GROMACS .gro file of C-alpha atoms in nm:
model
  420
    1MET     CA    1   0.486   3.126   3.112
    2ALA     CA    2   0.291   3.455   3.131
    3SER     CA    3   0.421   3.710   3.417
    4LYS     CA    4   0.392   4.074   3.510
    5ILE     CA    5   0.539   4.376   3.380
    6THR     CA    6   0.740   4.507   3.622
    7LYS     CA    7   0.980   4.829   3.655
    8SER     CA    8   1.358   4.783   3.727
    9LEU     CA    9   1.567   4.985   3.996
   10ASN     CA   10   1.691   5.185   3.729
   11GLY     CA   11   1.348   5.279   3.623
   12SER     CA   12   1.322   5.053   3.288
   13LEU     CA   13   1.022   4.858   3.221
   14GLN     CA   14   1.104   4.485   3.235
   15VAL     CA   15   0.858   4.319   2.986
   16PRO     CA   16   0.826   3.929   3.000
   17ASP     CA   17   0.796   3.768   2.650
   18GLN     CA   18   0.437   3.679   2.782
   19PRO     CA   19   0.322   3.944   2.969
   20ILE     CA   20   0.031   3.969   3.154
   21ILE     CA   21  -0.202   4.256   3.042
   22PRO     CA   22  -0.533   4.408   3.187
   23PHE     CA   23  -0.810   4.510   2.981
   24ILE     CA   24  -1.136   4.673   2.999
   25ILE     CA   25  -1.368   4.596   2.746
   26GLY     CA   26  -1.587   4.923   2.769
   27ASP     CA   27  -1.930   5.052   2.733
   28GLY     CA   28  -2.197   5.062   2.443
   29ILE     CA   29  -1.960   4.998   2.119
   30GLY     CA   30  -1.671   4.879   2.339
   31PRO     CA   31  -1.752   4.515   2.300
   32ASP     CA   32  -1.733   4.572   1.930
   33ILE     CA   33  -1.444   4.763   1.896
   34TRP     CA   34  -1.243   4.559   2.148
   35HIS     CA   35  -1.309   4.212   1.963
   36ALA     CA   36  -1.212   4.349   1.661
   37SER     CA   37  -0.892   4.525   1.801
   38VAL     CA   38  -0.767   4.242   1.992
   39ARG     CA   39  -0.740   3.980   1.739
   40VAL     CA   40  -0.534   4.268   1.536
   41PHE     CA   41  -0.304   4.282   1.843
   42ASP     CA   42  -0.245   3.923   1.882
   43ARG     CA   43  -0.162   3.843   1.525
   44ALA     CA   44   0.064   4.145   1.491
   45VAL     CA   45   0.300   3.998   1.787
   46GLU     CA   46   0.275   3.673   1.644
   47VAL     CA   47   0.390   3.792   1.323
   48ALA     CA   48   0.681   4.039   1.427
   49TYR     CA   49   0.823   3.785   1.693
   50GLY     CA   50   0.757   3.423   1.515
   51GLY     CA   51   0.541   3.309   1.812
   52LYS     CA   52   0.806   3.410   2.057
   53ARG     CA   53   0.592   3.658   2.222
   54LYS     CA   54   0.238   3.632   2.329
   55ILE     CA   55   0.011   3.880   2.521
   56GLU     CA   56  -0.227   3.706   2.808
   57TRP     CA   57  -0.530   3.937   2.856
   58LYS     CA   58  -0.682   3.965   3.165
   59GLU     CA   59  -1.001   4.113   3.196
   60ILE     CA   60  -1.089   4.367   3.479
   61LEU     CA   61  -1.410   4.529   3.532
   62ALA     CA   62  -1.534   4.913   3.510
   63GLY     CA   63  -1.838   5.111   3.360
   64GLN     CA   64  -2.195   4.946   3.301
   65LYS     CA   65  -2.055   4.606   3.306
   66ALA     CA   66  -1.900   4.633   3.653
   67PHE     CA   67  -2.214   4.783   3.792
   68ASP     CA   68  -2.417   4.498   3.672
   69THR     CA   69  -2.178   4.274   3.780
   70THR     CA   70  -2.083   4.411   4.123
   71GLY     CA   71  -2.282   4.695   4.216
   72GLU     CA   72  -1.991   4.940   4.175
   73TRP     CA   73  -1.912   5.150   3.861
   74LEU     CA   74  -1.518   5.138   3.931
   75PRO     CA   75  -1.443   4.834   4.185
   76GLN     CA   76  -1.152   4.875   4.422
   77GLU     CA   77  -1.017   4.514   4.274
   78THR     CA   78  -0.986   4.706   3.918
   79ILE     CA   79  -0.781   4.979   4.080
   80ASP     CA   80  -0.543   4.732   4.236
   81VAL     CA   81  -0.497   4.520   3.937
   82LEU     CA   82  -0.389   4.826   3.736
   83LYS     CA   83  -0.186   4.921   4.001
   84GLU     CA   84   0.018   4.598   3.999
   85TYR     CA   85   0.038   4.505   3.645
   86LEU     CA   86   0.153   4.851   3.548
   87ILE     CA   87  -0.008   4.836   3.204
   88GLY     CA   88  -0.360   4.846   3.094
   89ILE     CA   89  -0.565   4.917   2.794
   90LYS     CA   90  -0.953   5.007   2.789
   91GLY     CA   91  -1.204   5.090   2.581
   92PRO     CA   92  -1.478   5.368   2.629
   93LEU     CA   93  -1.660   5.387   2.937
   94THR     CA   94  -2.023   5.543   3.035
   95THR     CA   95  -1.992   5.837   3.303
   96PRO     CA   96  -2.246   5.743   3.556
   97ILE     CA   97  -2.518   5.975   3.626
   98GLY     CA   98  -2.613   6.107   3.964
   99GLY     CA   99  -2.371   6.152   4.279
  100GLY     CA  100  -2.019   5.972   4.325
  101ILE     CA  101  -1.782   5.952   4.057
  102ARG     CA  102  -1.822   6.242   3.799
  103SER     CA  103  -1.606   6.058   3.530
  104LEU     CA  104  -1.482   5.690   3.544
  105ASN     CA  105  -1.184   5.817   3.360
  106VAL     CA  106  -1.083   6.086   3.576
  107ALA     CA  107  -1.132   5.855   3.842
  108LEU     CA  108  -0.906   5.618   3.702
  109ARG     CA  109  -0.610   5.912   3.622
  110LYS     CA  110  -0.625   6.020   3.993
  111GLU     CA  111  -0.610   5.698   4.178
  112LEU     CA  112  -0.315   5.612   3.951
  113ASP     CA  113  -0.184   5.954   3.932
  114LEU     CA  114  -0.157   5.915   3.565
  115PHE     CA  115  -0.032   6.270   3.530
  116VAL     CA  116   0.018   6.255   3.142
  117CYS     CA  117  -0.264   6.247   2.888
  118GLN     CA  118  -0.065   6.151   2.569
  119ARG     CA  119  -0.245   6.236   2.223
  120PRO     CA  120  -0.027   6.181   1.913
  121THR     CA  121  -0.209   6.321   1.619
  122LYS     CA  122  -0.094   6.222   1.247
  123TRP     CA  123  -0.293   6.178   0.927
  124TYR     CA  124  -0.308   5.855   0.745
  125GLU     CA  125  -0.321   5.900   0.383
  126GLY     CA  126  -0.685   5.824   0.236
  127VAL     CA  127  -0.850   5.927   0.556
  128PRO     CA  128  -1.093   6.206   0.467
  129SER     CA  129  -1.007   6.549   0.638
  130PRO     CA  130  -1.235   6.891   0.649
  131VAL     CA  131  -0.867   7.049   0.568
  132LYS     CA  132  -0.642   7.064   0.243
  133HIS     CA  133  -0.321   6.951   0.405
  134PRO     CA  134  -0.389   6.742   0.666
  135GLU     CA  135  -0.015   6.554   0.577
  136TYR     CA  136   0.146   6.876   0.793
  137VAL     CA  137  -0.015   6.770   1.093
  138ASN     CA  138   0.209   6.556   1.306
  139MET     CA  139   0.209   6.647   1.672
  140VAL     CA  140   0.237   6.453   2.012
  141ILE     CA  141   0.011   6.636   2.261
  142PHE     CA  142   0.098   6.597   2.631
  143ARG     CA  143  -0.168   6.727   2.842
  144GLU     CA  144  -0.141   6.769   3.220
  145ASN     CA  145  -0.389   6.551   3.335
  146THR     CA  146  -0.456   6.595   3.727
  147GLU     CA  147  -0.474   6.954   3.764
  148ASP     CA  148  -0.643   7.270   3.642
  149ILE     CA  149  -1.030   7.248   3.644
  150TYR     CA  150  -1.026   6.882   3.599
  151ALA     CA  151  -0.920   6.855   3.957
  152GLY     CA  152  -1.289   6.912   4.025
  153ILE     CA  153  -1.326   7.169   4.292
  154GLU     CA  154  -1.644   7.336   4.220
  155PHE     CA  155  -1.933   7.455   4.421
  156ALA     CA  156  -2.306   7.514   4.281
  157ALA     CA  157  -2.471   7.834   4.258
  158GLY     CA  158  -2.695   7.889   4.570
  159THR     CA  159  -2.528   7.648   4.787
  160SER     CA  160  -2.398   7.714   5.139
  161ASP     CA  161  -2.035   7.604   5.016
  162ALA     CA  162  -2.062   7.853   4.739
  163ALA     CA  163  -2.152   8.118   4.967
  164LYS     CA  164  -1.860   8.064   5.186
  165ILE     CA  165  -1.638   8.067   4.901
  166GLN     CA  166  -1.753   8.389   4.772
  167ASP     CA  167  -1.767   8.556   5.131
  168PHE     CA  168  -1.393   8.470   5.170
  169LEU     CA  169  -1.308   8.582   4.842
  170ARG     CA  170  -1.477   8.905   4.896
  171ASP     CA  171  -1.436   9.013   5.250
  172GLU     CA  172  -1.060   8.842   5.311
  173LEU     CA  173  -0.919   8.845   4.995
  174HIS     CA  174  -1.137   9.163   4.836
  175VAL     CA  175  -1.187   9.030   4.502
  176ASP     CA  176  -1.369   9.269   4.260
  177TYR     CA  177  -1.655   9.108   4.154
  178ASN     CA  178  -2.016   9.167   4.214
  179PHE     CA  179  -2.116   8.788   4.364
  180SER     CA  180  -2.477   8.711   4.357
  181THR     CA  181  -2.661   8.424   4.474
  182GLY     CA  182  -2.663   8.306   4.098
  183THR     CA  183  -2.319   8.231   4.089
  184GLY     CA  184  -2.120   7.900   4.099
  185VAL     CA  185  -1.755   7.869   4.198
  186GLY     CA  186  -1.505   7.668   4.059
  187ILE     CA  187  -1.119   7.671   4.175
  188LYS     CA  188  -0.849   7.616   3.881
  189LEU     CA  189  -0.535   7.459   4.037
  190VAL     CA  190  -0.175   7.466   3.885
  191SER     CA  191   0.125   7.378   4.082
  192GLU     CA  192   0.521   7.388   4.012
  193LEU     CA  193   0.536   6.999   4.067
  194GLY     CA  194   0.246   6.922   3.857
  195SER     CA  195   0.367   7.157   3.584
  196LYS     CA  196   0.718   7.042   3.584
  197ARG     CA  197   0.681   6.679   3.565
  198LEU     CA  198   0.461   6.715   3.263
  199ILE     CA  199   0.667   6.931   3.078
  200ARG     CA  200   0.991   6.706   3.186
  201ALA     CA  201   0.812   6.453   3.025
  202ALA     CA  202   0.741   6.630   2.704
  203ILE     CA  203   1.095   6.742   2.674
  204GLU     CA  204   1.260   6.403   2.744
  205HIS     CA  205   0.983   6.277   2.452
  206ALA     CA  206   1.123   6.526   2.207
  207LEU     CA  207   1.487   6.432   2.284
  208GLU     CA  208   1.432   6.062   2.277
  209HIS     CA  209   1.261   6.092   1.958
  210LYS     CA  210   1.468   6.333   1.829
  211LEU     CA  211   1.205   6.599   1.744
  212PRO     CA  212   1.275   6.970   1.703
  213SER     CA  213   1.062   7.145   1.937
  214VAL     CA  214   0.863   7.179   2.237
  215THR     CA  215   0.561   7.441   2.252
  216LEU     CA  216   0.421   7.528   2.592
  217VAL     CA  217   0.057   7.635   2.513
  218HIS     CA  218  -0.081   7.839   2.763
  219LYS     CA  219  -0.339   8.148   2.839
  220GLY     CA  220  -0.070   8.315   3.067
  221ASN     CA  221  -0.133   8.644   2.922
  222ILE     CA  222  -0.471   8.632   3.137
  223MET     CA  223  -0.430   8.391   3.382
  224LYS     CA  224  -0.098   8.493   3.526
  225PHE     CA  225  -0.032   8.312   3.827
  226THR     CA  226  -0.141   7.978   3.690
  227GLU     CA  227  -0.120   7.937   3.333
  228GLY     CA  228   0.126   8.217   3.302
  229ALA     CA  229   0.330   8.019   3.588
  230PHE     CA  230   0.322   7.681   3.391
  231LYS     CA  231   0.506   7.892   3.077
  232ASN     CA  232   0.755   8.021   3.340
  233TRP     CA  233   0.807   7.710   3.537
  234GLY     CA  234   0.866   7.521   3.170
  235TYR     CA  235   1.151   7.737   3.064
  236GLU     CA  236   1.321   7.727   3.375
  237LEU     CA  237   1.287   7.331   3.398
  238ALA     CA  238   1.466   7.341   3.047
  239GLU     CA  239   1.711   7.582   3.126
  240THR     CA  240   1.814   7.399   3.442
  241GLU     CA  241   1.742   7.030   3.394
  242PHE     CA  242   1.819   7.045   3.024
  243GLU     CA  243   2.041   7.338   2.983
  244HIS     CA  244   2.290   7.168   2.724
  245GLN     CA  245   2.020   7.042   2.525
  246THR     CA  246   1.767   7.290   2.449
  247TYR     CA  247   1.742   7.650   2.364
  248THR     CA  248   1.442   7.873   2.486
  249TRP     CA  249   1.252   8.170   2.384
  250GLY     CA  250   1.322   8.292   2.710
  251GLN     CA  251   1.721   8.277   2.654
  252TRP     CA  252   1.627   8.457   2.303
  253GLU     CA  253   1.489   8.734   2.470
  254ARG     CA  254   1.708   8.789   2.727
  255THR     CA  255   1.998   8.812   2.487
  256LYS     CA  256   1.780   9.042   2.260
  257GLU     CA  257   1.749   9.278   2.558
  258GLU     CA  258   2.120   9.255   2.616
  259LYS     CA  259   2.288   9.259   2.266
  260GLY     CA  260   1.999   9.304   2.050
  261ASP     CA  261   1.815   9.138   1.720
  262SER     CA  262   2.104   9.018   1.528
  263ALA     CA  263   2.279   8.868   1.838
  264ALA     CA  264   1.954   8.702   1.959
  265ASN     CA  265   1.895   8.546   1.591
  266ALA     CA  266   2.263   8.438   1.582
  267GLU     CA  267   2.263   8.241   1.915
  268GLN     CA  268   1.924   8.059   1.797
  269GLN     CA  269   2.031   7.940   1.470
  270GLU     CA  270   2.346   7.861   1.657
  271ALA     CA  271   2.202   7.645   1.902
  272LEU     CA  272   1.955   7.453   1.683
  273ALA     CA  273   2.222   7.406   1.434
  274GLY     CA  274   2.385   7.207   1.683
  275GLY     CA  275   2.104   6.995   1.755
  276LYS     CA  276   1.952   7.162   2.049
  277LEU     CA  277   1.578   7.122   2.122
  278LEU     CA  278   1.381   7.447   2.069
  279ILE     CA  279   1.157   7.506   2.406
  280LYS     CA  280   0.890   7.800   2.278
  281ASP     CA  281   0.554   7.896   2.373
  282VAL     CA  282   0.222   8.006   2.209
  283ILE     CA  283  -0.095   8.172   2.352
  284ALA     CA  284  -0.388   7.884   2.361
  285ASP     CA  285  -0.617   8.085   2.127
  286ASN     CA  286  -0.339   8.172   1.881
  287PHE     CA  287  -0.272   7.822   1.877
  288LEU     CA  288  -0.576   7.693   1.784
  289GLN     CA  289  -0.529   7.916   1.461
  290GLN     CA  290  -0.165   7.783   1.386
  291ILE     CA  291  -0.265   7.447   1.404
  292LEU     CA  292  -0.438   7.509   1.107
  293LEU     CA  293  -0.223   7.764   0.949
  294ASN     CA  294   0.117   7.673   1.034
  295PRO     CA  295   0.085   7.311   1.154
  296SER     CA  296   0.435   7.238   1.030
  297ASP     CA  297   0.563   7.430   1.316
  298TYR     CA  298   0.470   7.217   1.589
  299SER     CA  299   0.614   6.870   1.700
  300VAL     CA  300   0.566   6.819   2.085
  301ILE     CA  301   0.281   7.014   2.274
  302ALA     CA  302   0.301   7.058   2.668
  303THR     CA  303  -0.031   7.199   2.797
  304LEU     CA  304  -0.273   7.204   3.094
  305ASN     CA  305  -0.582   6.988   3.153
  306LEU     CA  306  -0.841   7.211   2.971
  307ASN     CA  307  -0.642   7.354   2.703
  308GLY     CA  308  -0.544   6.997   2.643
  309ASP     CA  309  -0.878   6.887   2.611
  310TYR     CA  310  -0.957   7.138   2.337
  311ILE     CA  311  -0.657   7.131   2.131
  312SER     CA  312  -0.675   6.723   2.101
  313ASP     CA  313  -0.998   6.728   1.961
  314ALA     CA  314  -0.950   6.993   1.746
  315LEU     CA  315  -0.639   6.830   1.582
  316ALA     CA  316  -0.792   6.508   1.553
  317ALA     CA  317  -1.055   6.655   1.354
  318ILE     CA  318  -0.777   6.772   1.089
  319VAL     CA  319  -0.665   6.416   1.079
  320GLY     CA  320  -0.976   6.237   1.046
  321GLY     CA  321  -1.183   6.275   1.362
  322ILE     CA  322  -1.182   6.137   1.698
  323GLY     CA  323  -1.268   5.779   1.593
  324ILE     CA  324  -0.905   5.714   1.484
  325ALA     CA  325  -0.772   5.933   1.751
  326PRO     CA  326  -0.537   5.716   2.014
  327GLY     CA  327  -0.446   5.816   2.388
  328ALA     CA  328  -0.290   5.716   2.684
  329ASN     CA  329  -0.275   5.838   3.006
  330ILE     CA  330   0.081   5.766   3.193
  331ASN     CA  331   0.278   5.803   3.505
  332TYR     CA  332   0.658   5.819   3.343
  333ASN     CA  333   0.757   5.803   3.703
  334THR     CA  334   0.619   5.481   3.827
  335GLY     CA  335   0.557   5.339   3.505
  336HIS     CA  336   0.168   5.303   3.519
  337ALA     CA  337  -0.013   5.365   3.205
  338VAL     CA  338  -0.352   5.306   3.060
  339PHE     CA  339  -0.414   5.317   2.698
  340GLU     CA  340  -0.738   5.419   2.580
  341ALA     CA  341  -1.005   5.476   2.303
  342THR     CA  342  -1.051   5.858   2.302
  343HIS     CA  343  -1.434   5.845   2.179
  344GLY     CA  344  -1.728   5.794   2.381
  345THR     CA  345  -1.932   5.477   2.388
  346ALA     CA  346  -2.199   5.550   2.134
  347PRO     CA  347  -2.470   5.341   2.303
  348ARG     CA  348  -2.722   5.334   2.042
  349PHE     CA  349  -2.475   5.177   1.793
  350ALA     CA  350  -2.382   4.909   2.038
  351ASN     CA  351  -2.351   4.529   1.917
  352THR     CA  352  -2.428   4.666   1.566
  353ASP     CA  353  -2.066   4.552   1.449
  354THR     CA  354  -2.047   4.894   1.231
  355MET     CA  355  -1.807   5.130   1.464
  356ASN     CA  356  -1.451   5.227   1.382
  357PRO     CA  357  -1.206   5.057   1.604
  358SER     CA  358  -0.908   5.223   1.517
  359SER     CA  359  -0.919   5.448   1.782
  360VAL     CA  360  -0.853   5.149   2.024
  361ILE     CA  361  -0.616   4.967   1.784
  362LEU     CA  362  -0.393   5.271   1.742
  363SER     CA  363  -0.414   5.301   2.118
  364GLY     CA  364  -0.260   4.925   2.139
  365VAL     CA  365   0.013   5.059   1.895
  366MET     CA  366   0.094   5.318   2.151
  367MET     CA  367   0.084   5.031   2.416
  368LEU     CA  368   0.313   4.828   2.229
  369GLU     CA  369   0.558   5.114   2.155
  370TYR     CA  370   0.580   5.145   2.564
  371MET     CA  371   0.658   4.826   2.577
  372GLY     CA  372   0.963   4.843   2.357
  373TRP     CA  373   0.766   4.626   2.097
  374GLN     CA  374   0.832   4.835   1.789
  375GLU     CA  375   0.811   4.574   1.541
  376ALA     CA  376   0.445   4.474   1.631
  377ALA     CA  377   0.368   4.839   1.652
  378ASP     CA  378   0.514   4.913   1.330
  379ILE     CA  379   0.372   4.641   1.118
  380ILE     CA  380   0.000   4.721   1.268
  381VAL     CA  381   0.028   5.101   1.167
  382LYS     CA  382   0.118   4.988   0.805
  383ALA     CA  383  -0.114   4.755   0.740
  384LEU     CA  384  -0.405   4.989   0.903
  385SER     CA  385  -0.288   5.261   0.662
  386LYS     CA  386  -0.289   5.022   0.353
  387THR     CA  387  -0.636   4.927   0.446
  388ILE     CA  388  -0.734   5.284   0.478
  389LYS     CA  389  -0.567   5.390   0.148
  390GLU     CA  390  -0.761   5.128  -0.043
  391LYS     CA  391  -1.074   5.267   0.070
  392THR     CA  392  -1.188   4.945   0.283
  393VAL     CA  393  -1.329   5.133   0.578
  394THR     CA  394  -1.605   5.152   0.810
  395VAL     CA  395  -1.941   5.361   0.788
  396ASP     CA  396  -1.780   5.692   0.954
  397PHE     CA  397  -1.507   5.686   0.633
  398PHE     CA  398  -1.746   5.519   0.421
  399SER     CA  399  -1.978   5.809   0.430
  400LEU     CA  400  -1.687   6.067   0.345
  401MET     CA  401  -1.516   5.884   0.056
  402GLU     CA  402  -1.583   5.848  -0.298
  403ASN     CA  403  -1.567   5.473  -0.436
  404ALA     CA  404  -1.505   5.323  -0.107
  405THR     CA  405  -1.593   4.965   0.022
  406LEU     CA  406  -1.799   4.975   0.310
  407VAL     CA  407  -1.697   4.715   0.590
  408LYS     CA  408  -1.811   4.585   0.944
  409THR     CA  409  -1.622   4.667   1.204
  410SER     CA  410  -1.484   4.272   1.264
  411SER     CA  411  -1.426   4.313   0.871
  412PHE     CA  412  -1.218   4.612   0.904
  413ALA     CA  413  -1.023   4.406   1.155
  414ASP     CA  414  -0.989   4.091   0.912
  415HIS     CA  415  -0.857   4.353   0.610
  416ILE     CA  416  -0.570   4.463   0.853
  417ILE     CA  417  -0.495   4.119   0.961
  418GLU     CA  418  -0.419   3.988   0.632
  419LYS     CA  419  -0.167   4.281   0.546
  420LEU     CA  420   0.014   4.176   0.846
   0.00000   0.00000   0.00000
């Protein structure tokens, strides 16, 4: 009998053999890619567990379909169901034009306090790429999801609110800036709580999966009390909560100052040889160079919201584009998680059965892994990889490949299912 996923007192997810999982079909191309993807999920679960496990899908509304049905872009019922059932998956959503909700995706993250935006990025053989060695990229991005400029605190130029903020900054805090009536104001928020819970999740992921490093990506050389604080709080967290499991560049720098380069280098080599996780940091603009020049030096990335937005899409481009980039929004404390396609709605291709469903499919893989259904996740990845390697692809990849076979969205799913 189908039932809810719950969280036990010890913090682990309790997943029944027939879990009820809410889904949002999405706008634009959402229905096309969802109908293809859900068939892959269902067949993979059936094959992996011999029919002993099955997902019961529960549709909930958001976006254009919700507005057309209820008059609301994000009904309270949808939020309540996601809170109750813990795990959900969604297609791309329209951002409403006008006042109210700036972004449905951001609104969902805020309502459920989904403080991690998790974006794994790896290359699948055969996927066309603009770089020579996309296989060197294998990273997981932990992007802070609730703070930074995405808190949405900004005031338009010429408004009384903007004038009040400018007057306060100039008169009370003596900020050295020549404000004018044509100046908009935005506020960047970075807290110790928000930073540490994001970095903690990144470190725990790296330790669980035996990955070599966590890199704190920041712009702390300029924004010392926000992005610089993010870096400092990250090192502090590693050296207190994870002191026996990590080695930080901060420790290396202190040893270097006290004992010199050779002693610091020897200390680091000993720590890493002993299996400790390396915690390091990189300035954000330099990191955007490093993902092209030395991508194999990085595995888990912890960063703030805006940096993470840029980095995730840049990495996605290296491994084939956002059409094959999965994503998840997670609160590791409560267990709540919403897995999602990371691309837009592409409304002009709606109902054409032509778009690549891989972003939703791989987001579903992340969901299955989160549930502990690794066997089903693994066979989907193998079947998807084999289908792409055989050059049986949708139009986005077909136009970049030689001697490829063009298929529809639904047919692409059929080819994956055949290989399960």
